[in-house]
mmCIF file of C-alpha atoms in Angstrom:
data_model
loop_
_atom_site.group_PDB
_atom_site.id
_atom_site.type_symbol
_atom_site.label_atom_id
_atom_site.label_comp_id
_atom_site.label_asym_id
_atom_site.label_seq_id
_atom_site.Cartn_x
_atom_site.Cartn_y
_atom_site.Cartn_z
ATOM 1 C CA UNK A 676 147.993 98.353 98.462
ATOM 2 C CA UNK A 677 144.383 97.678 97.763
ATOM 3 C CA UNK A 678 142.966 97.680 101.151
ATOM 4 C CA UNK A 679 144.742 101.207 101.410
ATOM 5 C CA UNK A 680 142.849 102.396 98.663
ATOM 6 C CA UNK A 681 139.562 100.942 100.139
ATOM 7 C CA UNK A 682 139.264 102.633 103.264
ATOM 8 C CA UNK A 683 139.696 106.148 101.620
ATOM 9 C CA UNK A 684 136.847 105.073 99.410
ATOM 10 C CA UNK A 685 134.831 103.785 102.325
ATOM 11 C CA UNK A 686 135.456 106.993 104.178
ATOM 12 C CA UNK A 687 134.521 108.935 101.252
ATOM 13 C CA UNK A 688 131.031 107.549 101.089
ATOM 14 C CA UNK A 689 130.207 107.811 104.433
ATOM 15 C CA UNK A 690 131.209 111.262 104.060
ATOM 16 C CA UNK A 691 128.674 111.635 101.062
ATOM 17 C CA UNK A 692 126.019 109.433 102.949
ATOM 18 C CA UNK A 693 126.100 111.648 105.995
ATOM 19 C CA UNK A 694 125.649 115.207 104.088
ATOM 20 C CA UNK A 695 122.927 113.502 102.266
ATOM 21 C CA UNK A 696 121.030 112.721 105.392
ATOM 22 C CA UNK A 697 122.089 116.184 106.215
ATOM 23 C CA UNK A 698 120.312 118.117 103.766
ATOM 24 C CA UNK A 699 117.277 115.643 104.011
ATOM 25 C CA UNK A 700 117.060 116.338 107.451
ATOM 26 C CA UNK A 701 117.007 120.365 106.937
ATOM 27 C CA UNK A 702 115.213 120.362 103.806
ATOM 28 C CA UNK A 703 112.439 118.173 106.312
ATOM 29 C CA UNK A 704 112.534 121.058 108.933
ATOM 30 C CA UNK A 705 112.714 123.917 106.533
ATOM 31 C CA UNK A 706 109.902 122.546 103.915
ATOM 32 C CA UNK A 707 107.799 121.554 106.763
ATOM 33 C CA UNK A 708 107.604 125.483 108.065
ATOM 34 C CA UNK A 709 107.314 127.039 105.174
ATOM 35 C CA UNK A 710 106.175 124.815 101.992
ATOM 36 C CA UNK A 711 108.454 123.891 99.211
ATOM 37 C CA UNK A 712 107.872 127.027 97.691
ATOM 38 C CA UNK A 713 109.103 129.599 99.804
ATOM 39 C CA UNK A 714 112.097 127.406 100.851
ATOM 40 C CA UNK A 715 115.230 128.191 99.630
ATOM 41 C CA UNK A 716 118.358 125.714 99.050
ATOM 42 C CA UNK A 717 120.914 128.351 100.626
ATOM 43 C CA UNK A 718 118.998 127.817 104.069
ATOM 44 C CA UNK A 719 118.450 124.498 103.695
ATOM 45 C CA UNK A 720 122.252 123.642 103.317
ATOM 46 C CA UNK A 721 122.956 126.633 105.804
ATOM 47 C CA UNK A 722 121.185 124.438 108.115
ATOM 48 C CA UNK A 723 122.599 121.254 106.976
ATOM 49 C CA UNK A 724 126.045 123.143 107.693
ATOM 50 C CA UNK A 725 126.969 122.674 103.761
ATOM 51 C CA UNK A 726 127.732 124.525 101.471
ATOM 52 C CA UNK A 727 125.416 126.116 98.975
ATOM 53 C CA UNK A 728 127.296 124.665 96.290
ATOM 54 C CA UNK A 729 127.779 121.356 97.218
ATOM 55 C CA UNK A 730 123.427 120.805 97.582
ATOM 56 C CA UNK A 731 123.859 120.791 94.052
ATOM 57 C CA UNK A 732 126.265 117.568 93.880
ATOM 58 C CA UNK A 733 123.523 115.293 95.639
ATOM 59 C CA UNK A 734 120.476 117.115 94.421
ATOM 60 C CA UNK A 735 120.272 118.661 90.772
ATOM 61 C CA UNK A 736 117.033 121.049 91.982
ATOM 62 C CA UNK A 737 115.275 122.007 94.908
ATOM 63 C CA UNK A 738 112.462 119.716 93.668
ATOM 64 C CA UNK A 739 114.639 116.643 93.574
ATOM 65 C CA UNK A 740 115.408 117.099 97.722
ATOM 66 C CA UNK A 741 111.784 117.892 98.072
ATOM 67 C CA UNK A 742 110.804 114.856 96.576
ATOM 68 C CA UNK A 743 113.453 113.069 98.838
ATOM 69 C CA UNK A 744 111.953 115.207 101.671
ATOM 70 C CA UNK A 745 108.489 113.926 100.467
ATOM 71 C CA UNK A 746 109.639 110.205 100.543
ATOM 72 C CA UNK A 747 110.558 110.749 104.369
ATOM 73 C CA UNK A 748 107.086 112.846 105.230
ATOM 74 C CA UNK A 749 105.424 109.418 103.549
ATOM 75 C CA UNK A 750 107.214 106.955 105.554
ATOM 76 C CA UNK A 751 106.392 108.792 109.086
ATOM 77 C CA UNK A 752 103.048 109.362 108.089
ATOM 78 C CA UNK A 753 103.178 105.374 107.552
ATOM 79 C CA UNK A 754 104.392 104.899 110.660
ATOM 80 C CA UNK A 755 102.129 107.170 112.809
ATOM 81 C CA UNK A 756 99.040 105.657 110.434
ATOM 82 C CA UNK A 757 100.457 102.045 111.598
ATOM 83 C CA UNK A 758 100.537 103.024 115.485
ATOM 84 C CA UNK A 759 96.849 103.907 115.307
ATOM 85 C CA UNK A 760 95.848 100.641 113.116
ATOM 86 C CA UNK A 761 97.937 98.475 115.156
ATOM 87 C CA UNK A 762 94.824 99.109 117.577
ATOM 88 C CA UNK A 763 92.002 97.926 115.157
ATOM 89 C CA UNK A 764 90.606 94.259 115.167
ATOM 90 C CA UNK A 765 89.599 94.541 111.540
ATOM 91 C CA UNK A 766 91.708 94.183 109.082
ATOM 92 C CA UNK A 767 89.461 95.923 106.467
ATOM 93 C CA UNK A 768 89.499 99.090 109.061
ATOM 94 C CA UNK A 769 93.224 99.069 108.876
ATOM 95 C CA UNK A 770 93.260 99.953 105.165
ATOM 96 C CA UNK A 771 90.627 101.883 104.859
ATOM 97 C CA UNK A 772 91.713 104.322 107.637
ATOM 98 C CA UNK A 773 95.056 104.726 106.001
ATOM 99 C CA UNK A 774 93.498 105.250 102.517
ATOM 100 C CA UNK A 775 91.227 108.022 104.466
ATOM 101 C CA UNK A 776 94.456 109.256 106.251
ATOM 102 C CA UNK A 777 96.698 109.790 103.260
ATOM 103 C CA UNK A 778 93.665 111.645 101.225
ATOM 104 C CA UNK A 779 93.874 113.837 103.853
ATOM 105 C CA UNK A 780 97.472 114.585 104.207
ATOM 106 C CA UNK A 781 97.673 115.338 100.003
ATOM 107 C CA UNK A 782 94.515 117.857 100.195
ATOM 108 C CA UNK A 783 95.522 119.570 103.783
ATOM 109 C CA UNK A 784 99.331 118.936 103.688
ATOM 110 C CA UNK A 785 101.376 122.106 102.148
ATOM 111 C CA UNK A 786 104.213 119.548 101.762
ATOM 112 C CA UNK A 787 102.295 117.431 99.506
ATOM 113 C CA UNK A 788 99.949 119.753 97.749
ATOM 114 C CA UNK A 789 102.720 121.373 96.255
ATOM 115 C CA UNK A 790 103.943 118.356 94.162
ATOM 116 C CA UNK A 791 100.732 117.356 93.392
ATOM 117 C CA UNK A 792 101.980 118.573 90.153
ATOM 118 C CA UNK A 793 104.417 115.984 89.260
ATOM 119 C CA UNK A 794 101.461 113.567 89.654
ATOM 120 C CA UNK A 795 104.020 110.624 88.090
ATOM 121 C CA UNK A 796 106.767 111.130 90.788
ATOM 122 C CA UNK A 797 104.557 111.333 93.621
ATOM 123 C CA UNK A 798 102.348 108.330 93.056
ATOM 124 C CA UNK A 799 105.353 106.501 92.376
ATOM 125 C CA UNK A 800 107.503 107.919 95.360
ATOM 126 C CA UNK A 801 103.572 106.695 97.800
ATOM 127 C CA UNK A 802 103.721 103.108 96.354
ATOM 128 C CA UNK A 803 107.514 102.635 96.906
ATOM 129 C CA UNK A 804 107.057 104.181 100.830
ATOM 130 C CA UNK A 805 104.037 103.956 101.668
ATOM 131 C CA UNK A 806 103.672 100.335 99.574
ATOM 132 C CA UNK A 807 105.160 98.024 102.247
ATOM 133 C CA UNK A 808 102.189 98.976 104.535
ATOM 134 C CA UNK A 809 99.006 99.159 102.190
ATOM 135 C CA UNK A 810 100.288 95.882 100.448
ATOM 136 C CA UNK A 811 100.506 94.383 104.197
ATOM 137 C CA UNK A 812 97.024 95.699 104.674
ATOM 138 C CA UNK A 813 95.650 94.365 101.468
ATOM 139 C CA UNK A 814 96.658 90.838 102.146
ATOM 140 C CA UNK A 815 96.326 91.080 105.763
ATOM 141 C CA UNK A 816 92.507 91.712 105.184
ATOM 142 C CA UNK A 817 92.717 89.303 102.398
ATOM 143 C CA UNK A 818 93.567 86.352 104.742
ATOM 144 C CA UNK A 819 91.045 87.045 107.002
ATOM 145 C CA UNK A 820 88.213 86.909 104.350
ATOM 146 C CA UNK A 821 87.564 90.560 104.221
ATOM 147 C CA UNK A 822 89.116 91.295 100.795
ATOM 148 C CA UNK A 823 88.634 89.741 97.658
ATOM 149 C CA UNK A 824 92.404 90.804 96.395
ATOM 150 C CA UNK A 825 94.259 88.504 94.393
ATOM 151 C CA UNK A 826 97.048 91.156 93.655
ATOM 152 C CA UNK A 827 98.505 93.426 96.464
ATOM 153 C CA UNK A 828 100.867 95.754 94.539
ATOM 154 C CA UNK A 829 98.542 96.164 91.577
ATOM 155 C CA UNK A 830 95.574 97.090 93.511
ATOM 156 C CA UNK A 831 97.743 99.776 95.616
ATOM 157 C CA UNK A 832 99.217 101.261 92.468
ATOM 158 C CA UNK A 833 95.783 101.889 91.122
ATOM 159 C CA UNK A 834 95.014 103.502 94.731
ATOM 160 C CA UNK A 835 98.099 105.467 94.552
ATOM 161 C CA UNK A 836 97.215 106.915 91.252
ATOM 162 C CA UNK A 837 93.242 107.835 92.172
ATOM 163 C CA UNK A 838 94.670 109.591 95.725
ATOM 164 C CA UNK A 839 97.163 111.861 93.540
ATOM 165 C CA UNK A 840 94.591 112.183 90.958
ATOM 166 C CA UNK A 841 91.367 113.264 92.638
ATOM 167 C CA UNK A 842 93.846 115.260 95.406
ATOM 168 C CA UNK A 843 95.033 117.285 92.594
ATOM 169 C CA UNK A 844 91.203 118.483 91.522
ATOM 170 C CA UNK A 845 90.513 119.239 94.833
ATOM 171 C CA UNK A 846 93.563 121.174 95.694
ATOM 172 C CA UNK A 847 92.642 123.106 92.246
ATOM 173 C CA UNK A 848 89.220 123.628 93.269
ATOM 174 C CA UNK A 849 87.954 121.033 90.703
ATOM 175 C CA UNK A 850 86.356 118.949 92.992
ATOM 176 C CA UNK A 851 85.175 119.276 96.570
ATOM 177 C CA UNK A 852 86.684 118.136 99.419
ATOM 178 C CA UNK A 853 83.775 116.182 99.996
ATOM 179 C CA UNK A 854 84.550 113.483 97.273
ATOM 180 C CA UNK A 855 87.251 112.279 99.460
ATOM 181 C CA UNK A 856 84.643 110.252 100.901
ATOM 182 C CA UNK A 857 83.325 108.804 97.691
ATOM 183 C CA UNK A 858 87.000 107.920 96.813
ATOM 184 C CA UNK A 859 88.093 106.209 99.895
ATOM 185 C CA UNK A 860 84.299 104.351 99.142
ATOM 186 C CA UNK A 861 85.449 103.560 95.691
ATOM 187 C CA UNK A 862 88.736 102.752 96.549
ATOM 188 C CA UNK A 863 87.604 100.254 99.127
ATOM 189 C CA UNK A 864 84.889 98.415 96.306
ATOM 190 C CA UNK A 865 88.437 97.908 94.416
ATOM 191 C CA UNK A 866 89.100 95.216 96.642
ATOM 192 C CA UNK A 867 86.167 93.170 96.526
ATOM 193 C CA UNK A 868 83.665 94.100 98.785
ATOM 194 C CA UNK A 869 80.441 95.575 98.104
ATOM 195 C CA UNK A 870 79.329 99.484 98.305
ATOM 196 C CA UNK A 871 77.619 99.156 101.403
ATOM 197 C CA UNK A 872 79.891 97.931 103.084
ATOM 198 C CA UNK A 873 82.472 100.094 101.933
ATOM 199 C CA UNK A 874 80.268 102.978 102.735
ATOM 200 C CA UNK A 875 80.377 101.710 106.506
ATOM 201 C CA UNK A 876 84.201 100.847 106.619
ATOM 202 C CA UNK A 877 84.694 104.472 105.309
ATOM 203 C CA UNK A 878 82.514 106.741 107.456
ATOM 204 C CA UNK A 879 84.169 104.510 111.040
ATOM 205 C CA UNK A 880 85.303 107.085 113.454
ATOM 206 C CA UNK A 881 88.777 107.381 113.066
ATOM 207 C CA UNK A 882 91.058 107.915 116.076
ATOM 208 C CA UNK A 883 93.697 111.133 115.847
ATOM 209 C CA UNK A 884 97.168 110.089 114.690
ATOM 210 C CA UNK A 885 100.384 110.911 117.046
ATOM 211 C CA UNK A 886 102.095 114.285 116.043
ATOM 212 C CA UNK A 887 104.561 114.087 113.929
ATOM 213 C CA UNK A 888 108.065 114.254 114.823
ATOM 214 C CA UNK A 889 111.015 116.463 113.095
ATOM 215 C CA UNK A 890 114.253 114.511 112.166
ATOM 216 C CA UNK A 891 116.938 114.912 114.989
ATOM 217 C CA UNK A 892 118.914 117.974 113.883
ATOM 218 C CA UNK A 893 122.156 116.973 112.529
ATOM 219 C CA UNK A 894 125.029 118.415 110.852
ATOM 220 C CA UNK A 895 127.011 116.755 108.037
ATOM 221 C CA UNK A 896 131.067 115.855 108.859
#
């Protein structure tokens, strides 16, 4: 009688699991069009196939999917960053060309400038994502004597915090776009080597990333 009651259960959340991925998938498509702003849940779950009700059972807002939308956008971006650093000899290079990449992507990105806002949620959404990589990085270049960093998730949380930080001035127009250089600089002194140096890591040409692809469409069961 148990295992009877189990597979309904099983099939139940693999129901739920599917029109999850669902409305990811079409929140991705939509928000990447037209910002998180202009898109609306009713074509996101039109898309998704769902209905405009149920969003609402997996997501309590339209900033709650964007934010789950977001966490996807960071993990490709991860990806495509890795496939162009998978190239480099230096391990330094490899971090400091995704530090440069992801400044970009939070002052040029509609998709991220528009949660800038929520400054807590996003830095914490980049080191959980994004984290796996940079930490990699860190003690990557670390090993090889390039880095002086004796603590890989600390020294990315601080990054993640002065990328959201200094991207929200510029996106307000408090700073210039210019001072993502001196960041990326800054941000590579943080672990342990000295300002020249930094300044040369950061201003290495940087090869273009691989376009970005959209999720497969899919609808939810």
């Amino acid at each position: 009688m148990d295992l009877l009651r189990e597979k309904p259960r099983g099939r139940v959340a693999q129901r739920q699991l599917r029109n999850r991925e669902a409305l990811v998938d079409a929140g991705y498509r939509v928000i990447s069009e037209k910002g998180i702003d202009a898109a609306t849940m009713q074509e996101i779950a039109d898309l998704a196939d769902v209905g405009a009700g149920t969003v609402y059972s997996y997501f309590k807002s339209k900033d709650e999917l964007a934010i789950a939308v977001m966490e996807r956008v960071m993990h490709n971006l991860a990806l495509r960053i890795e496939a162009v650093t998978d190239t480099f000899t230096d391990p330094a290079q490899v971090y400091a060309f995704g530090v440069r990449t992801v400044m970009e992507a939070a002052t040029g990105d509609i998709r991220w400038k528009q949660l800038l806002n929520r400054a807590e949620v996003i830095a914490d959404a980049m080191f959980r994502c994004m984290g796996p990589f940079a930490i990699r990085d860190l003690e990557n270049a670390t090993k090889a004597g390039r880095f002086k960093v004796a603590d890989g998730p600390l020294t990315w949380k601080m990054a993640t915090y002065s990328i959201v930080g200094v991207s929200l001035a510029v996106t307000h127009g408090d700073l210039p776009p210019s001072v993502i250089q001196e960041t990326v600089v800054r941000l590579l002194c943080a672990t342990g080597i000295g300002e020249a140096e930094a300044i040369e890591l950061a201003g290495r040409s940087r090869p273009a990333l691989p376009k970005e692809r959209p999720p497969a469409r899919r609808t939810a069961a």
